[in-house]
């Protein structure tokens, strides 16, 4: 996706504050953090959102979740964390490249909106 912000970040064309990387996944600090720990986990392959996961590409989503667990271990998020993936307009998805927000470091509000 030539004009996708997160594809450009994954390709290193736009800098990010990287916290984790492997062949399939990149994770970096959110530019506008909503908690003391706010990390975005993205696949290097473009998928619009969680709503576009299929049996053919679900391994990509699985790689992201494996990375989430690895980051939680590396960052020692023993007190827990919240994982969010906004999908579509009503959820407020602003970047149309599937990503998972890891929020941690403070007790999080129970509200969903
Ligand atoms: P969402 O609203 O779920 O689509 O999340 C997009 C997230 O990307 C927001 O939390 C933004 O703060 C974050 N974001 C946008 N541009 C950048 C960037 N260049 N580097 C890091 N995070 C970004
Ligand atoms: Zn993309």
PDB file of C-alpha atoms and ligand atoms in Angstrom:
ATOM      1  CA  UNK A   1       0.000   0.000   0.000  1.00  0.00           C
ATOM      2  CA  UNK A   2       2.013   2.941  -1.306  1.00  0.00           C
ATOM      3  CA  UNK A   3       0.356   5.697   0.719  1.00  0.00           C
ATOM      4  CA  UNK A   4      -0.149   3.769   3.957  1.00  0.00           C
ATOM      5  CA  UNK A   5       1.575   5.401   6.946  1.00  0.00           C
ATOM      6  CA  UNK A   6       2.247   2.133   8.772  1.00  0.00           C
ATOM      7  CA  UNK A   7       3.539   0.391   5.618  1.00  0.00           C
ATOM      8  CA  UNK A   8       6.012   3.279   5.327  1.00  0.00           C
ATOM      9  CA  UNK A   9       7.000   2.908   8.986  1.00  0.00           C
ATOM     10  CA  UNK A  10       7.371  -0.879   8.515  1.00  0.00           C
ATOM     11  CA  UNK A  11       9.615  -0.242   5.501  1.00  0.00           C
ATOM     12  CA  UNK A  12      11.737   2.254   7.456  1.00  0.00           C
ATOM     13  CA  UNK A  13      10.732   5.100   5.119  1.00  0.00           C
ATOM     14  CA  UNK A  14       9.249   6.999   8.077  1.00  0.00           C
ATOM     15  CA  UNK A  15      11.088   6.808  11.414  1.00  0.00           C
ATOM     16  CA  UNK A  16       9.532   5.285  14.504  1.00  0.00           C
ATOM     17  CA  UNK A  17      10.557   4.789  18.113  1.00  0.00           C
ATOM     18  CA  UNK A  18      11.035   1.049  17.705  1.00  0.00           C
ATOM     19  CA  UNK A  19      10.641  -1.263  20.691  1.00  0.00           C
ATOM     20  CA  UNK A  20      10.528  -4.691  18.989  1.00  0.00           C
ATOM     21  CA  UNK A  21      11.050  -6.160  15.533  1.00  0.00           C
ATOM     22  CA  UNK A  22      11.180  -9.522  13.861  1.00  0.00           C
ATOM     23  CA  UNK A  23      10.762 -10.656  10.238  1.00  0.00           C
ATOM     24  CA  UNK A  24       6.976 -10.239  10.295  1.00  0.00           C
ATOM     25  CA  UNK A  25       6.180  -7.644  12.961  1.00  0.00           C
ATOM     26  CA  UNK A  26       7.270  -4.184  14.088  1.00  0.00           C
ATOM     27  CA  UNK A  27       6.345  -2.502  17.372  1.00  0.00           C
ATOM     28  CA  UNK A  28       6.961   1.134  18.245  1.00  0.00           C
ATOM     29  CA  UNK A  29       5.879   3.712  20.779  1.00  0.00           C
ATOM     30  CA  UNK A  30       2.677   5.569  19.952  1.00  0.00           C
ATOM     31  CA  UNK A  31       3.391   9.192  19.023  1.00  0.00           C
ATOM     32  CA  UNK A  32       0.473  10.341  21.225  1.00  0.00           C
ATOM     33  CA  UNK A  33       0.590   8.017  24.257  1.00  0.00           C
ATOM     34  CA  UNK A  34      -2.611   7.433  26.241  1.00  0.00           C
ATOM     35  CA  UNK A  35      -0.850   5.591  29.089  1.00  0.00           C
ATOM     36  CA  UNK A  36       2.718   5.364  30.464  1.00  0.00           C
ATOM     37  CA  UNK A  37       3.223   2.376  28.163  1.00  0.00           C
ATOM     38  CA  UNK A  38       1.541   2.765  24.768  1.00  0.00           C
ATOM     39  CA  UNK A  39       3.037   0.539  22.106  1.00  0.00           C
ATOM     40  CA  UNK A  40       1.667  -0.145  18.626  1.00  0.00           C
ATOM     41  CA  UNK A  41       2.202  -3.620  17.172  1.00  0.00           C
ATOM     42  CA  UNK A  42       1.865  -3.857  13.396  1.00  0.00           C
ATOM     43  CA  UNK A  43       2.375  -6.566  10.805  1.00  0.00           C
ATOM     44  CA  UNK A  44       4.894  -5.707   8.079  1.00  0.00           C
ATOM     45  CA  UNK A  45       2.347  -7.018   5.576  1.00  0.00           C
ATOM     46  CA  UNK A  46      -0.624  -4.747   4.981  1.00  0.00           C
ATOM     47  CA  UNK A  47      -4.039  -5.814   6.276  1.00  0.00           C
ATOM     48  CA  UNK A  48      -6.645  -3.047   6.564  1.00  0.00           C
ATOM     49  CA  UNK A  49      -7.947  -4.073   9.975  1.00  0.00           C
ATOM     50  CA  UNK A  50      -8.861  -7.023  12.182  1.00  0.00           C
ATOM     51  CA  UNK A  51     -12.112  -7.053  10.201  1.00  0.00           C
ATOM     52  CA  UNK A  52     -10.137  -8.222   7.150  1.00  0.00           C
ATOM     53  CA  UNK A  53      -8.521 -11.269   8.807  1.00  0.00           C
ATOM     54  CA  UNK A  54      -9.240 -14.474   6.863  1.00  0.00           C
ATOM     55  CA  UNK A  55      -8.083 -18.101   7.019  1.00  0.00           C
ATOM     56  CA  UNK A  56      -5.490 -17.132   4.366  1.00  0.00           C
ATOM     57  CA  UNK A  57      -3.896 -14.277   6.341  1.00  0.00           C
ATOM     58  CA  UNK A  58      -4.679 -15.165   9.971  1.00  0.00           C
ATOM     59  CA  UNK A  59      -1.077 -16.314  10.493  1.00  0.00           C
ATOM     60  CA  UNK A  60      -0.106 -12.632  10.190  1.00  0.00           C
ATOM     61  CA  UNK A  61      -2.474 -11.707  13.018  1.00  0.00           C
ATOM     62  CA  UNK A  62      -1.075 -14.631  15.028  1.00  0.00           C
ATOM     63  CA  UNK A  63       2.486 -13.293  14.568  1.00  0.00           C
ATOM     64  CA  UNK A  64       1.272  -9.959  15.969  1.00  0.00           C
ATOM     65  CA  UNK A  65      -0.224 -11.626  19.053  1.00  0.00           C
ATOM     66  CA  UNK A  66       2.965 -13.636  19.596  1.00  0.00           C
ATOM     67  CA  UNK A  67       4.857 -10.324  19.493  1.00  0.00           C
ATOM     68  CA  UNK A  68       2.414  -8.788  21.992  1.00  0.00           C
ATOM     69  CA  UNK A  69       3.156 -11.579  24.477  1.00  0.00           C
ATOM     70  CA  UNK A  70       6.910 -11.294  23.870  1.00  0.00           C
ATOM     71  CA  UNK A  71       6.835  -7.506  24.396  1.00  0.00           C
ATOM     72  CA  UNK A  72       4.810  -7.972  27.601  1.00  0.00           C
ATOM     73  CA  UNK A  73       7.538 -10.303  28.863  1.00  0.00           C
ATOM     74  CA  UNK A  74      10.383  -8.024  27.744  1.00  0.00           C
ATOM     75  CA  UNK A  75       8.740  -4.921  29.251  1.00  0.00           C
ATOM     76  CA  UNK A  76       7.855  -6.872  32.387  1.00  0.00           C
ATOM     77  CA  UNK A  77       4.175  -5.895  32.270  1.00  0.00           C
ATOM     78  CA  UNK A  78       3.412  -8.092  35.259  1.00  0.00           C
ATOM     79  CA  UNK A  79       0.563  -5.878  36.450  1.00  0.00           C
ATOM     80  CA  UNK A  80      -1.215  -6.452  33.188  1.00  0.00           C
ATOM     81  CA  UNK A  81      -1.985  -4.579  30.018  1.00  0.00           C
ATOM     82  CA  UNK A  82      -4.874  -3.818  27.698  1.00  0.00           C
ATOM     83  CA  UNK A  83      -4.839  -4.814  24.023  1.00  0.00           C
ATOM     84  CA  UNK A  84      -6.985  -2.757  21.653  1.00  0.00           C
ATOM     85  CA  UNK A  85      -7.478  -2.954  17.913  1.00  0.00           C
ATOM     86  CA  UNK A  86      -9.815  -0.304  16.550  1.00  0.00           C
ATOM     87  CA  UNK A  87     -11.647  -1.462  13.457  1.00  0.00           C
ATOM     88  CA  UNK A  88     -13.465   0.970  11.211  1.00  0.00           C
ATOM     89  CA  UNK A  89     -15.051   4.370  11.591  1.00  0.00           C
ATOM     90  CA  UNK A  90     -17.229   3.860  14.693  1.00  0.00           C
ATOM     91  CA  UNK A  91     -14.229   2.492  16.607  1.00  0.00           C
ATOM     92  CA  UNK A  92     -12.178   5.525  15.585  1.00  0.00           C
ATOM     93  CA  UNK A  93      -9.614   3.702  13.467  1.00  0.00           C
ATOM     94  CA  UNK A  94      -7.472   6.478  12.006  1.00  0.00           C
ATOM     95  CA  UNK A  95      -4.721   4.406  10.367  1.00  0.00           C
ATOM     96  CA  UNK A  96      -6.121   1.775   7.995  1.00  0.00           C
ATOM     97  CA  UNK A  97      -3.346  -0.754   8.593  1.00  0.00           C
ATOM     98  CA  UNK A  98      -4.150  -3.335  11.254  1.00  0.00           C
ATOM     99  CA  UNK A  99      -2.469  -2.532  14.546  1.00  0.00           C
ATOM    100  CA  UNK A 100      -2.729  -3.497  18.190  1.00  0.00           C
ATOM    101  CA  UNK A 101      -2.386  -0.941  20.970  1.00  0.00           C
ATOM    102  CA  UNK A 102      -0.672  -2.221  24.131  1.00  0.00           C
ATOM    103  CA  UNK A 103      -1.657   0.040  27.034  1.00  0.00           C
ATOM    104  CA  UNK A 104      -0.075  -0.414  30.450  1.00  0.00           C
ATOM    105  CA  UNK A 105       1.714   1.173  33.349  1.00  0.00           C
ATOM    106  CA  UNK A 106      -1.319   2.560  35.184  1.00  0.00           C
ATOM    107  CA  UNK A 107      -4.671   1.101  36.310  1.00  0.00           C
ATOM    108  CA  UNK A 108      -6.878   1.478  33.246  1.00  0.00           C
ATOM    109  CA  UNK A 109     -10.450   2.714  33.229  1.00  0.00           C
ATOM    110  CA  UNK A 110     -13.086  -0.002  32.776  1.00  0.00           C
ATOM    111  CA  UNK A 111     -15.057   2.089  30.297  1.00  0.00           C
ATOM    112  CA  UNK A 112     -15.042   0.990  26.698  1.00  0.00           C
ATOM    113  CA  UNK A 113     -15.632   4.497  25.298  1.00  0.00           C
TER     114      UNK A 113
HETATM  115  P1  LIG B   1      -6.080   4.151  15.664  1.00  0.00           P
HETATM  116  O1  LIG B   1      -6.774   5.435  16.057  1.00  0.00           O
HETATM  117  O2  LIG B   1      -6.534   2.955  16.428  1.00  0.00           O
HETATM  118  O3  LIG B   1      -6.092   3.952  14.162  1.00  0.00           O
HETATM  119  O4  LIG B   1      -4.576   4.335  16.113  1.00  0.00           O
HETATM  120  C1  LIG B   1      -3.621   5.017  15.362  1.00  0.00           C
HETATM  121  C2  LIG B   1      -2.548   5.392  16.336  1.00  0.00           C
HETATM  122  O5  LIG B   1      -1.380   5.711  15.592  1.00  0.00           O
HETATM  123  C3  LIG B   1      -2.863   6.607  17.210  1.00  0.00           C
HETATM  124  O6  LIG B   1      -2.814   6.230  18.582  1.00  0.00           O
HETATM  125  C4  LIG B   1      -1.765   7.608  16.839  1.00  0.00           C
HETATM  126  O7  LIG B   1      -1.313   8.360  17.945  1.00  0.00           O
HETATM  127  C5  LIG B   1      -0.695   6.699  16.280  1.00  0.00           C
HETATM  128  N1  LIG B   1       0.210   7.303  15.326  1.00  0.00           N
HETATM  129  C6  LIG B   1      -0.096   8.035  14.229  1.00  0.00           C
HETATM  130  N2  LIG B   1       1.007   8.381  13.553  1.00  0.00           N
HETATM  131  C7  LIG B   1       2.057   7.836  14.225  1.00  0.00           C
HETATM  132  C8  LIG B   1       3.468   7.830  14.033  1.00  0.00           C
HETATM  133  N3  LIG B   1       4.043   8.443  12.991  1.00  0.00           N
HETATM  134  N4  LIG B   1       4.241   7.185  14.942  1.00  0.00           N
HETATM  135  C9  LIG B   1       3.666   6.571  16.006  1.00  0.00           C
HETATM  136  N5  LIG B   1       2.347   6.526  16.233  1.00  0.00           N
HETATM  137  C10 LIG B   1       1.546   7.154  15.367  1.00  0.00           C
HETATM  138 ZN1  LIG B   2      -0.195  -0.554   5.344  1.00  0.00          ZN
END
